């Protein structure tokens, strides 16, 4: 097995392969308790609740 490529990849083929590697915006949902935007399946940073129950006490 050789590490070297058999044929040269053109710049267009290389760049088109790299074009699909991009960031996506995080999915945000409204907190069911306070209405603040938060990431799904995580504790709300504003009120400290998850699934309508207070998990973390927020000052």
GROMACS .gro file of N, CA and C in nm, residues 5-11 13:
model
   24
    5UNK      N    1  -0.088   0.947  -0.396
    5UNK     CA    2  -0.203   0.931  -0.485
    5UNK      C    3  -0.159   0.883  -0.623
    6UNK      N    4  -0.245   0.802  -0.688
    6UNK     CA    5  -0.213   0.750  -0.822
    6UNK      C    6  -0.212   0.863  -0.925
    7UNK      N    7  -0.312   0.951  -0.917
    7UNK     CA    8  -0.322   1.061  -1.013
    7UNK      C    9  -0.337   1.193  -0.939
    8UNK      N   10  -0.303   1.302  -1.008
    8UNK     CA   11  -0.314   1.435  -0.949
    8UNK      C   12  -0.461   1.476  -0.944
    9UNK      N   13  -0.503   1.527  -0.827
    9UNK     CA   14  -0.637   1.584  -0.815
    9UNK      C   15  -0.630   1.730  -0.855
   10UNK      N   16  -0.720   1.771  -0.943
   10UNK     CA   17  -0.721   1.909  -0.989
   10UNK      C   18  -0.768   2.002  -0.876
   11UNK      N   19  -0.741   2.132  -0.893
   11UNK     CA   20  -0.782   2.230  -0.793
   11UNK      C   21  -0.934   2.235  -0.783
   13UNK      N   22  -1.150   1.988  -0.836
   13UNK     CA   23  -1.198   1.869  -0.765
   13UNK      C   24  -1.166   1.880  -0.616
   0.00000   0.00000   0.00000
